[in-house]
Coordinates of C-alpha atoms in Angstrom, one line a residue:
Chain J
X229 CA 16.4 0.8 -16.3
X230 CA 16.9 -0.5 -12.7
X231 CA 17.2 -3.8 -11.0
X232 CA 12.9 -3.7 -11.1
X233 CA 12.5 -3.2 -14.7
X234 CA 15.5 -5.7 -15.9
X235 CA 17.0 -7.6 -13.3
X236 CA 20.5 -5.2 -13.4
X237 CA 21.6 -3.5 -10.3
X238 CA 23.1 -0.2 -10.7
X239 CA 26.3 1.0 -10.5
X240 CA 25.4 2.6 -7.0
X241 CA 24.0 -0.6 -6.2
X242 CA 26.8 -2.2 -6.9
X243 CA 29.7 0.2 -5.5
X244 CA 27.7 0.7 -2.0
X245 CA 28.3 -3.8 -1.6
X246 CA 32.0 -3.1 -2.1
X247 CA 34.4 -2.0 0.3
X248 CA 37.3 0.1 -0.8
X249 CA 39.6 -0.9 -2.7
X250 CA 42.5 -0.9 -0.1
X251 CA 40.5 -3.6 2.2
X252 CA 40.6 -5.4 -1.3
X253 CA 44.5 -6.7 -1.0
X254 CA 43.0 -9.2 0.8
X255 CA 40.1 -11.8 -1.2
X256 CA 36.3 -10.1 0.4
X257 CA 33.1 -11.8 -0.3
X258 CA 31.0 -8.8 -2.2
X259 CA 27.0 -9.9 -1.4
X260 CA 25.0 -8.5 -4.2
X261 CA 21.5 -9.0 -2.6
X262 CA 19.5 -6.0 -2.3
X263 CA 16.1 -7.5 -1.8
X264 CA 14.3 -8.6 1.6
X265 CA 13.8 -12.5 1.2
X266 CA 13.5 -14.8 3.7
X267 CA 17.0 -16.6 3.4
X268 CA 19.8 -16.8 5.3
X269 CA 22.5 -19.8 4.4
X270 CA 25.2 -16.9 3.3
X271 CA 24.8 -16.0 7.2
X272 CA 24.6 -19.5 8.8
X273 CA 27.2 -20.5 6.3
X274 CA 30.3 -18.2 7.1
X275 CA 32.9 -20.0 9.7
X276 CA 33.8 -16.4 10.7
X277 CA 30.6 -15.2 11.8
X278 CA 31.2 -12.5 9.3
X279 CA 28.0 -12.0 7.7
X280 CA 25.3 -11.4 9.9
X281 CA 21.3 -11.0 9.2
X282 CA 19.7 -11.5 12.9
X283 CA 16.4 -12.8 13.6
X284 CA 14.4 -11.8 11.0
X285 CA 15.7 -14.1 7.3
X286 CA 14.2 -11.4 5.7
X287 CA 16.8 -8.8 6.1
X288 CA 19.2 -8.2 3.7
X289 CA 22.4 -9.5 4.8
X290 CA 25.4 -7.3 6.4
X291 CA 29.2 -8.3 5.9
X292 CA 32.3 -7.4 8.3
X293 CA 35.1 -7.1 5.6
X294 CA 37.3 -7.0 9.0
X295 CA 36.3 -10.6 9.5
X296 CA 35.7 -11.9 6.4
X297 CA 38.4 -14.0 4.9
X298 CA 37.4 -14.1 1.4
X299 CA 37.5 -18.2 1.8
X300 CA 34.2 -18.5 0.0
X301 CA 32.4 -20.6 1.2
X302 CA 29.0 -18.3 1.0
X303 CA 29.1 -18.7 -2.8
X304 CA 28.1 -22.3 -3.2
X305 CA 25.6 -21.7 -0.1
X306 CA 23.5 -18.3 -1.5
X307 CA 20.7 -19.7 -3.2
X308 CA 20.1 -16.6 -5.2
X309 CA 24.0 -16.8 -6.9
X310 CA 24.2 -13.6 -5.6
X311 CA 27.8 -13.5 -3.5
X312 CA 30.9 -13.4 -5.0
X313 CA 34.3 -12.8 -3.6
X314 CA 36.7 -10.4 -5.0
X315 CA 40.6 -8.9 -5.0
X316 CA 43.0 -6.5 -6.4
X317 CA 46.5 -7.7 -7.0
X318 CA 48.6 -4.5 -9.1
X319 CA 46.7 -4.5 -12.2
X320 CA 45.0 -7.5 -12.1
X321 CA 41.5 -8.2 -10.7
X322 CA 40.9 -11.5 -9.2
X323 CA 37.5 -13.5 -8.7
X324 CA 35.8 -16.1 -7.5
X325 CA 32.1 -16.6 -8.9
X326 CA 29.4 -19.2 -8.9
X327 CA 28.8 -20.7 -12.2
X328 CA 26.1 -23.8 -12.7
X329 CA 26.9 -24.4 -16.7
X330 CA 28.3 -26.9 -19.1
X331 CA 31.2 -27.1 -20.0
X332 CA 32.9 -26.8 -16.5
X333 CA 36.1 -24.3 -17.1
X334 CA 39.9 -25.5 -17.1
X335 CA 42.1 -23.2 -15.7
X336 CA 44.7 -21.9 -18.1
X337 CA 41.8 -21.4 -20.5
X338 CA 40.3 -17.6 -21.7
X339 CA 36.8 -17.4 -21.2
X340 CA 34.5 -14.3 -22.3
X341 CA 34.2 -12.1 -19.2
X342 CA 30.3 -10.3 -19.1
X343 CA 29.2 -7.6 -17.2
X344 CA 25.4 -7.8 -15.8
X345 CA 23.9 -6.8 -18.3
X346 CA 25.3 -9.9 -20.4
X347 CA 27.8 -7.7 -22.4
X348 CA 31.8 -9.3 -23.1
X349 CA 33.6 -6.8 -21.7
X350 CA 36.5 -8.7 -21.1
X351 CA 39.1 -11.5 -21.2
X352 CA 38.8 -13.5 -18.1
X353 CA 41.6 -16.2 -17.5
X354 CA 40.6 -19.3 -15.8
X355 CA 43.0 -20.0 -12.7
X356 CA 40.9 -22.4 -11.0
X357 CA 37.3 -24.7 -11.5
X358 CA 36.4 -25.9 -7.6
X359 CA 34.3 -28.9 -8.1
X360 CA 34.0 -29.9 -4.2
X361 CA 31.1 -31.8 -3.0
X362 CA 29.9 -29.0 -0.7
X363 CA 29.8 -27.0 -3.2
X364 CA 26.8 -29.2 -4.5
X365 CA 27.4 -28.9 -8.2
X366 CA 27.9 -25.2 -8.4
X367 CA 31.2 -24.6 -9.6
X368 CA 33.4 -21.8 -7.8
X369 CA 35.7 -20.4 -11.0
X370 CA 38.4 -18.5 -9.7
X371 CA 39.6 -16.1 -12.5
X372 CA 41.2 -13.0 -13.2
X373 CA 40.7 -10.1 -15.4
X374 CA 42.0 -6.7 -16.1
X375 CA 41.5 -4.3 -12.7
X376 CA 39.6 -1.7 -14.3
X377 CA 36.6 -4.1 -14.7
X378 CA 36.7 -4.9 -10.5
X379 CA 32.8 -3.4 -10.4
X380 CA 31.5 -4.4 -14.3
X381 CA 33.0 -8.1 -14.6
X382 CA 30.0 -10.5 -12.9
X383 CA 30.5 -13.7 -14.7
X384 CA 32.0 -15.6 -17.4
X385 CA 30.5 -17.3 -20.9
X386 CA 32.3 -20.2 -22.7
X387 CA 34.4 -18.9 -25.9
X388 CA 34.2 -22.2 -27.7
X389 CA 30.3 -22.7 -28.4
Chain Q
X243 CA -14.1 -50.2 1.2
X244 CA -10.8 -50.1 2.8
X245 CA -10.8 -48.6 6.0
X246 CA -8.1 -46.0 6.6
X247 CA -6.6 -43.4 9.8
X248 CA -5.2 -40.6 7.9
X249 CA -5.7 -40.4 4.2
X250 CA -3.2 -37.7 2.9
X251 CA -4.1 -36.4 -0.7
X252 CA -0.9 -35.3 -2.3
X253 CA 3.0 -36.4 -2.2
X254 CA 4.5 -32.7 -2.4
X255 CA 6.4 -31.1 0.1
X256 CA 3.0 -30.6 2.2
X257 CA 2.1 -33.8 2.0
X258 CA 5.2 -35.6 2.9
X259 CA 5.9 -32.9 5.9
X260 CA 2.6 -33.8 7.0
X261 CA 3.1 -37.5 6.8
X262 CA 6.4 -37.4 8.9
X263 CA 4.8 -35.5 12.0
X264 CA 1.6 -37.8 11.8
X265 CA 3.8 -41.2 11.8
X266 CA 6.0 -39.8 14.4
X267 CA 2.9 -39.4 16.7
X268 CA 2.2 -42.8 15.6
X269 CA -0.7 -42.6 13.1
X270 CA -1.2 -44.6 10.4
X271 CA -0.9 -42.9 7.3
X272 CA -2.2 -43.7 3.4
X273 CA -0.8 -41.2 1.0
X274 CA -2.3 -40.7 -2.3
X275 CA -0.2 -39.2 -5.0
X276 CA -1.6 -39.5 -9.0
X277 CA 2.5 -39.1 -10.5
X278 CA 4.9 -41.7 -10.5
X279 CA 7.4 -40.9 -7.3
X280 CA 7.2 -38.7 -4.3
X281 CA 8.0 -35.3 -4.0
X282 CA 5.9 -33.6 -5.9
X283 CA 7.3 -30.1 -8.1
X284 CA 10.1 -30.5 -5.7
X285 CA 11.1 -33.4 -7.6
X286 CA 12.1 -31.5 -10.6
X287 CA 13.2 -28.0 -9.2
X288 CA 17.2 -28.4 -9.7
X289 CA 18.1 -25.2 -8.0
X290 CA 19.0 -24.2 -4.5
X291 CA 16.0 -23.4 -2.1
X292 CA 15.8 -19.7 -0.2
X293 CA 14.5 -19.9 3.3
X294 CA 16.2 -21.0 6.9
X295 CA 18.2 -24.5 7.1
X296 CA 15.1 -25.7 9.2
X297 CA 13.1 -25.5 5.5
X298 CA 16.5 -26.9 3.6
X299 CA 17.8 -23.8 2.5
X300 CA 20.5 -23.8 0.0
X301 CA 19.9 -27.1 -0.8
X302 CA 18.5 -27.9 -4.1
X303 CA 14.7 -28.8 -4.8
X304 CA 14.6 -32.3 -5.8
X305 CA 17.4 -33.6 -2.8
X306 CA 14.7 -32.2 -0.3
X307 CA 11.9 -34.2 -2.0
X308 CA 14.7 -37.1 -1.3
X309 CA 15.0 -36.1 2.0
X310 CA 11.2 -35.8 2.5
X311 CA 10.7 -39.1 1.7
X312 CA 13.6 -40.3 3.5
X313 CA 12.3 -39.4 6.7
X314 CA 9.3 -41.5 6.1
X315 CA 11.7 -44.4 5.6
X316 CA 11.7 -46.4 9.6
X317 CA 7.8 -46.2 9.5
X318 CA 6.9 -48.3 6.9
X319 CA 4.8 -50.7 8.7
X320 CA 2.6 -47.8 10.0
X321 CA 2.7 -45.9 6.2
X322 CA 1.3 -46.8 3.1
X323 CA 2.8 -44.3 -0.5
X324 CA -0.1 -45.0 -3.6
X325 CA 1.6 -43.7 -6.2
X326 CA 0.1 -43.4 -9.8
X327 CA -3.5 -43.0 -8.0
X328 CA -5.7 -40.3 -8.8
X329 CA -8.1 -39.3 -6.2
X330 CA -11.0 -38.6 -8.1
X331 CA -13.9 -37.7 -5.3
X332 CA -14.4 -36.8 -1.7
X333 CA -18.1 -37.3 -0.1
X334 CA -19.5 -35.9 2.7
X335 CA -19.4 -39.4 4.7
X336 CA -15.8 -39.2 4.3
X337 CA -15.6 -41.3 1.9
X338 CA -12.5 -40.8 -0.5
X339 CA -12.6 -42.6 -4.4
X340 CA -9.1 -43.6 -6.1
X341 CA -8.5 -44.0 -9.9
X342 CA -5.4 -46.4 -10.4
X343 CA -4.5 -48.8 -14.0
X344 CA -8.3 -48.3 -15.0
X345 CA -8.9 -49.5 -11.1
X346 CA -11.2 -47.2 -9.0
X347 CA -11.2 -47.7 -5.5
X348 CA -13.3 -46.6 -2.2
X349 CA -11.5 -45.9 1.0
X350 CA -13.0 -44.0 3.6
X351 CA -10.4 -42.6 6.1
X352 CA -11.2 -40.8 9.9
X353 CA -8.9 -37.6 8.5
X354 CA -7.6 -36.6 5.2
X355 CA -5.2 -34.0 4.9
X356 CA -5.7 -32.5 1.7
X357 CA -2.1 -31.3 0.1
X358 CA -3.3 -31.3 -3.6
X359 CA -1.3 -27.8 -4.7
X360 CA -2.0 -26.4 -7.6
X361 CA -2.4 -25.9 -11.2
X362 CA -0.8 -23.5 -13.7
X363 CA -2.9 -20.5 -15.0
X364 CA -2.8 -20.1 -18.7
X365 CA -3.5 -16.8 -20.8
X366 CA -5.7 -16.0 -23.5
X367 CA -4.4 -15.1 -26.8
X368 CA -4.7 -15.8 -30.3
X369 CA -3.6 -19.0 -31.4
X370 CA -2.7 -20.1 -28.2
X371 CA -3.0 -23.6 -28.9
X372 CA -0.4 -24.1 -31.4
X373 CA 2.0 -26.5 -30.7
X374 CA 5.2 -25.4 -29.0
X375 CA 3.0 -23.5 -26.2
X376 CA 3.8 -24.8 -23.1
X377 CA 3.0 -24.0 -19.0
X378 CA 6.4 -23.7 -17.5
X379 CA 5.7 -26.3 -15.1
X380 CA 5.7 -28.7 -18.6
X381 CA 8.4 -27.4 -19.6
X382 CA 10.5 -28.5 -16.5
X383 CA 8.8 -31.6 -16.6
X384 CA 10.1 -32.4 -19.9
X385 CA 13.8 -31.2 -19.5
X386 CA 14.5 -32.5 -15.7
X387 CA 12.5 -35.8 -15.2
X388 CA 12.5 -36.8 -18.9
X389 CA 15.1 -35.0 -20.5
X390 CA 13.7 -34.1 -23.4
X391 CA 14.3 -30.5 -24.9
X392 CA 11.1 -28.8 -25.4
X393 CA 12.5 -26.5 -28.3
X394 CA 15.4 -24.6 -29.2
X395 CA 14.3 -21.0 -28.7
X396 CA 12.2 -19.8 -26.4
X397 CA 10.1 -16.7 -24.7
X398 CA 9.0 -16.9 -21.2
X399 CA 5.8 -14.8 -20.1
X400 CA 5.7 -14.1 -16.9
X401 CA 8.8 -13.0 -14.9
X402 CA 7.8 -14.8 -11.3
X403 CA 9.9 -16.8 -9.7
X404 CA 8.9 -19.5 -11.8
X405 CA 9.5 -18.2 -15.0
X406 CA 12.6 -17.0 -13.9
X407 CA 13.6 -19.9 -12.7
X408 CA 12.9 -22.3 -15.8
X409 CA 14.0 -19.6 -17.5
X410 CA 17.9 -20.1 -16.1
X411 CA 17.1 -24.4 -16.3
X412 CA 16.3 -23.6 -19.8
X413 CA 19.3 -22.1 -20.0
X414 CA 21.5 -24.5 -18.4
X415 CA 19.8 -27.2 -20.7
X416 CA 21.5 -25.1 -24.1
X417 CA 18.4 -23.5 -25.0
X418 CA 18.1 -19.7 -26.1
X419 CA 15.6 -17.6 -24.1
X420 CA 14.9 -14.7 -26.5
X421 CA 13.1 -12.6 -24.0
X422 CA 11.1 -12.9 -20.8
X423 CA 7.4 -10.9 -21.0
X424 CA 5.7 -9.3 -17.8
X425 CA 2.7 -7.1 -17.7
X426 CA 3.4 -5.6 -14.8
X427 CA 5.5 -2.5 -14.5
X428 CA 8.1 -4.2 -12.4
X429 CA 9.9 -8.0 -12.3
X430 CA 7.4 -10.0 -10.4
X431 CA 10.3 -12.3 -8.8
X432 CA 12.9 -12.2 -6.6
X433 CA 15.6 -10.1 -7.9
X434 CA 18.1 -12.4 -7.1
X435 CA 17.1 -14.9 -9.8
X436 CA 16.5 -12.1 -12.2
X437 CA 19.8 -10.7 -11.6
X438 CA 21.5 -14.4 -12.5
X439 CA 19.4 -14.1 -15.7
X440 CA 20.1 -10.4 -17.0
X441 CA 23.9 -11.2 -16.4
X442 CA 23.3 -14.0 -19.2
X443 CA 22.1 -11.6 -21.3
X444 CA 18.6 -12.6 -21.4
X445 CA 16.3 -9.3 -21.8
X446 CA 13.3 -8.9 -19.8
X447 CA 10.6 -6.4 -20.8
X448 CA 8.2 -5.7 -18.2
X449 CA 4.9 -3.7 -19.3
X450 CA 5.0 -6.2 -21.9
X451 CA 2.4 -9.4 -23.2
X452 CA 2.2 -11.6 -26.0
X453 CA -0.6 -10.6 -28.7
X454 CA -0.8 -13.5 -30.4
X455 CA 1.1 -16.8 -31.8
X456 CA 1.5 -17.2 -35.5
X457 CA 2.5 -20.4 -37.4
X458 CA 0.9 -23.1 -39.8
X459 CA 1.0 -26.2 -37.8
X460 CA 3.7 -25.2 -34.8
X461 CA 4.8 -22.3 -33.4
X462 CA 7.0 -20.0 -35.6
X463 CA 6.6 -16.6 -33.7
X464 CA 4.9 -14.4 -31.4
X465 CA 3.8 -10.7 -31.5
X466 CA 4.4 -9.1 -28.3
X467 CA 2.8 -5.7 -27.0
X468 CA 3.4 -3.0 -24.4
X469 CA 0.8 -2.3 -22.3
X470 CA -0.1 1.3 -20.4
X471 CA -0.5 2.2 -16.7
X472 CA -4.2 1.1 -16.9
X473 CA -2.7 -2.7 -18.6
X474 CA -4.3 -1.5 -21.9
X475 CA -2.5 -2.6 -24.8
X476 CA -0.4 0.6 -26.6
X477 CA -1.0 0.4 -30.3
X478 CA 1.7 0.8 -32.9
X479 CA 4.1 -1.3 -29.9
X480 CA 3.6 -4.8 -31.7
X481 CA 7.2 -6.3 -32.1
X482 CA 8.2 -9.9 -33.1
X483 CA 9.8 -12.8 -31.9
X484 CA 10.9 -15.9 -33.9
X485 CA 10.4 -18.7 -31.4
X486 CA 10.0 -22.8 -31.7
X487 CA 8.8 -22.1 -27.6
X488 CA 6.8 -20.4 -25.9
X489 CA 6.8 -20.9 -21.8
X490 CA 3.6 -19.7 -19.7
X491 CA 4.2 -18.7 -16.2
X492 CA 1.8 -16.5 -14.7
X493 CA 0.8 -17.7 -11.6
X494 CA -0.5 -21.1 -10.1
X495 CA -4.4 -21.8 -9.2
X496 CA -5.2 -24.2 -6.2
X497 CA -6.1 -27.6 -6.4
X498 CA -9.6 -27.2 -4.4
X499 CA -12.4 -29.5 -6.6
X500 CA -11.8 -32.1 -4.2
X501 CA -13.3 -29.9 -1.4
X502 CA -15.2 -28.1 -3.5
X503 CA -17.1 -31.2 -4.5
X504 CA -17.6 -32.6 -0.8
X505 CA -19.2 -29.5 -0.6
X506 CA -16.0 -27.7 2.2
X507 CA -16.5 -24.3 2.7
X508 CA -14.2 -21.9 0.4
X509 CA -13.8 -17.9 -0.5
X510 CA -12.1 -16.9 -4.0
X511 CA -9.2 -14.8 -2.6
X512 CA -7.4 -13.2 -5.8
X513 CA -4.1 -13.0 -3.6
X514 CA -4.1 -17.0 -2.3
X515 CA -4.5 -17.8 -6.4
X516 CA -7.9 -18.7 -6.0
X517 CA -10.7 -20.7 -4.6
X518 CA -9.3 -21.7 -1.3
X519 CA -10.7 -23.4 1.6
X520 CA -12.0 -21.6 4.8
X521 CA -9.0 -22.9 7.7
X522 CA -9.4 -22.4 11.5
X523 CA -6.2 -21.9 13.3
X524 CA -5.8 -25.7 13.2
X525 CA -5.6 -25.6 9.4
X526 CA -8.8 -27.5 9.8
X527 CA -12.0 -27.1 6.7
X528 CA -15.4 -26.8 7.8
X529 CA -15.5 -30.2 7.4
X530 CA -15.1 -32.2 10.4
X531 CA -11.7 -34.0 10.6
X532 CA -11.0 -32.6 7.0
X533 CA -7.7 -30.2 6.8
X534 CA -5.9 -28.5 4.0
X535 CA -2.7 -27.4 3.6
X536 CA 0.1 -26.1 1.1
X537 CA -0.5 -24.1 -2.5
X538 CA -4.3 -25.9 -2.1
X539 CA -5.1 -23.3 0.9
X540 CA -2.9 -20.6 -0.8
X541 CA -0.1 -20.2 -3.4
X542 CA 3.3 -19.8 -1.3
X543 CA 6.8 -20.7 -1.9
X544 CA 7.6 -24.9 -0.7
X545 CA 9.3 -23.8 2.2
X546 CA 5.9 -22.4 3.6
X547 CA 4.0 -25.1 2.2
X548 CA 6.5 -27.8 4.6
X549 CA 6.1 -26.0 7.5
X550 CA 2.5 -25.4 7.0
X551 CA 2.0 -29.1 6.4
X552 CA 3.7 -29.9 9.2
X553 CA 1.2 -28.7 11.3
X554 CA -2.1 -30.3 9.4
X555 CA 0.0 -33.2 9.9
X556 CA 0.3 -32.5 13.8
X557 CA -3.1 -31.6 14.2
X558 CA -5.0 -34.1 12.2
X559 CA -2.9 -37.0 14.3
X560 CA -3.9 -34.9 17.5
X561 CA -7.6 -35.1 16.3
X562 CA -7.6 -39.1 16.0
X563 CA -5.7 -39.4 19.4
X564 CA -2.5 -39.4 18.8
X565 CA -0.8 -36.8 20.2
X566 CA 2.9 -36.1 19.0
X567 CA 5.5 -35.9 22.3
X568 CA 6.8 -32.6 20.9
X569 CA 3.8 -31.6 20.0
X570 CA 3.4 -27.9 21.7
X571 CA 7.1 -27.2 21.2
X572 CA 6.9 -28.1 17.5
X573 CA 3.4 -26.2 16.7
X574 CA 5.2 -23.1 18.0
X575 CA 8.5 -23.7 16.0
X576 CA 6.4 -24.6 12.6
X577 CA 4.0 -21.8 13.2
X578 CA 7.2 -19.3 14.1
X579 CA 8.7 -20.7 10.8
X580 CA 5.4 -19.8 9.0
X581 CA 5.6 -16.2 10.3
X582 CA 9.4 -15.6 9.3
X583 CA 9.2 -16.9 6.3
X584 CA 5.8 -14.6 5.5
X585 CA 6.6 -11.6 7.3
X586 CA 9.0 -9.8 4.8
X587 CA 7.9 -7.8 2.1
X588 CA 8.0 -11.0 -0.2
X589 CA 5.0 -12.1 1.8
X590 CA 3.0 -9.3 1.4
X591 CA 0.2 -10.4 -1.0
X592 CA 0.2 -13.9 1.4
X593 CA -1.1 -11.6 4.4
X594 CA -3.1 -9.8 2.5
X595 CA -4.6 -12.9 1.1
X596 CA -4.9 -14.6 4.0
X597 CA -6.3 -11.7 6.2
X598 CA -9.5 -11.7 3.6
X599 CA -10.0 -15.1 4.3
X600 CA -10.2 -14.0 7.6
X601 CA -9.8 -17.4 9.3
X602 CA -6.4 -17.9 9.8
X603 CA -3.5 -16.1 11.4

């Protein structure tokens, strides 16, 4: 199955958005858009001039990890919930995603970590729920799981419904 | 008979773009729209909009209707918003006939800008009136202007970006989606949308329709089928899915029977949705003074359908004499936005569909 057939990227997919792992001491924003649609807040967004996709919004967006300072503010902004930024710290793997569900999280609490494919795969430790305004009622969940899920963890579900 | 400039026929994100260009070159505008508020669809989309910030990208669908309307606000002296009206006929003589609270009505207007959009196709299938079958556009009618749950479990056919995305406000809502269906061989939407919905766990099954719908008197479930290369049904695939809901979402049709009946000139183009109006480069119908713009003149996304009205508005307003002061510098930036947003390869059937209608750029 492929991204086509069932909306999942592949692992290739996936690995060729993220840089290695060493750049990944430091918080990057991983864009997970592999389509050409015309859209470009993540670009227009970034207060580093980081991401970059030129004249034509059709182009699938390019990131400068060298620039990027993993401050997230292209989450909130994609449209298409399709950036998130990621970091390695020892074992631990450490978030931050888009999520636009009730209930919001509470940091301290464990929530069901899923891959994209929708399977738990994991336990995934709340740390922070950003509720700003210009984040226009998408929460940014900061949260940390296990390192050896860095490229299957994608989002979180809510344990207690 | 009330006497009008500039008659616009629909509230939606056409329709209000038009309106703002047409007051700001100091027309007087009448806009007809048969639901409650402004806005149109964008009035109940609650997720963040693709495009460029100069279509209000990333911001979600029902704050640009606000701001739509907003920016009608300083001219209400020259602007006049019939809501709950229903325009029911336009004649030849320009004439234009309202239904309102049992009250029908006769205006006759020097322009109209026609910005009706569209309706939702439905499919054909057994039992496909049973209660608990719903067009998805319903569906988000119910849950994000009324808030009323349409049902608790739910399969989605067609995996557009409409059903995709009522499939995620669904979601959001606390309702299961069991499965989305597409014929085709691939995820008609953007993958973006269907990404945030595989990672929810929803399954989407492409080469895939419904059969039929059983239950006594609502829906209890539907049979689903794969289909071949040739969109032939596979016998011996028929699975089941228990369902309260099911969600319709395959594709929009125009709004064209007012031009059709004042007798406008059209061409059925398959890849506009429809029967659509012949446009000159000015967006302008073979009728005189007559112009169309948005999902009417061809299904496309709402950031197309602004810019697009945009222009009917400009040109319409040019027509009766008022000229806007921007006017050649915003032509060019509305009709550059037009081309960016269509020239990917998400606007491929749009220039195919519009280069058989041959009349437009």
């Amino acid at each position: 199955m492929t991204l086509l057939k069932n909306g999942v990227p592949s692992q290739e997919q996936v690995r060729q958005k993220f840089p290695s792992e060493a750049v990944l001491a430091r918080p990057k924003a991983i864009l997970e858009c592999y389509e050409e649609i015309p859209c470009n807040p993540c670009s227009t967004s970034c207060p580093f001039k980081a991401i970059t996709i030129g004249e034509d919004i059709n182009s699938i967006p390019q990131i400068d990890h060298d620039k990027c300072t993993g401050c997230g503010i292209c989450i909130s902004s994609c449209p298409g919930l399709a950036i998130i930024v990621a970091q390695t710290d020892s074992d631990k793997a450490i978030f931050k995603i888009p999520y636009e569900f009730i209930p919001v999280p509470v940091p301290g609490e464990k929530w069901i970590g899923l891959d994209r494919s929708g399977n738990p795969i994991c336990e995934a430790l709340i740390v922070k729920a950003d509720t700003k305004k210009t984040n226009d009622r998408t929460v940014v969940v900061t949260v940390e799981t296990e390192r050896r899920f860095l490229y299957d963890f994608i989002t979180i579900r809510c344990p207690y419904e | 008979m009330t006497e009008k400039e500039l008659m616009i026929i629909g509230a939606g994100p056409a329709g209000l773009s038009a309106a703002k260009v047409a007051l700001e070159a100091g027309c007087g505008v009448t806009i007809v729209d048969r639901n409650k508020y402004p806005g149109g669809q964008l009035a109940k989309q609650t997720h963040k909009f693709f495009g460029s910030e100069k279509q209000y990208a990333k911001t979600r669908g029902f704050d640009i209707a606000g701001i739509l309307k907003s920016n009608l606000g300083k001219y209400h002296d020259k602007l006049d918003i019939l809501t709950d009206t229903t325009a029911v006929g336009l004649y030849k003589d320009h004439v234009l006939t309202t239904l309102s609270n049992e009250e029908y009505r006769k205006y006759h207007a020097q322009a109209y800008i026609m910005a009706t959009g569209a309706s939702e196709k439905f499919l054909a299938f057994e039992n496909n009136d049973l209660p608990g079958i719903f067009g998805a556009g319903a569906v988000q009618t119910l849950m994000n202007l009324y808030g009323v749950l349409p049902g608790k479990e739910v399969v989605m056919v067609g995996s557009g970006n409409i059903g995709l995305i009522v499939t995620y406000q669904l979601m959001q809502a606390g309702v299961t989606v069991k499965a989305i269906l597409e014929a085709a061989p691939t995820i008609g939407g953007y993958k973006v949308h269907a990404a945030k919905i595989a990672r929810l766990g929803v399954p989407i099954y492409v080469s895939t329709t419904i059969k039929k719908a059983i239950g006594d008197k609502e829906l209890e479930k539907v049979v689903t089928v794969s289909l071949d290369e040739s969109w032939k049904e596979i016998p011996g695939t028929e699975k089941e899915i228990y369902c309260d809901t099911l969600t319709i979402a395959v594709g929009l049709s125009p709004l064209h029977q007012l031009m059709s009946m004042a007798g406008v000139k059209m061409k059925y183009v398959k890849e506009l949705g429809g029967l659509v109006p012949l446009l000159d480069k000015r967006l302008e119908t073979s009728m005189d003074n007559v112009f169309a713009c948005g999902d009417v003149s061809g299904i496309e996304e709402a950031s197309s359908a602004m810019a697009e009205g945009a222009l009917a508005g400009l040109f319409a307003a040019e027509n009766l004499g008022y000229r806007h002061p921007d006017f050649d510098k915003l032509v060019a930036d509305f009709e550059k936005q037009l081309q960016d947003l269509r020239q990917g390869p998400s606007g491929t059937k749009i220039r195919r569909g519009l280069e058989r209608l041959g009349e437009r750029s």
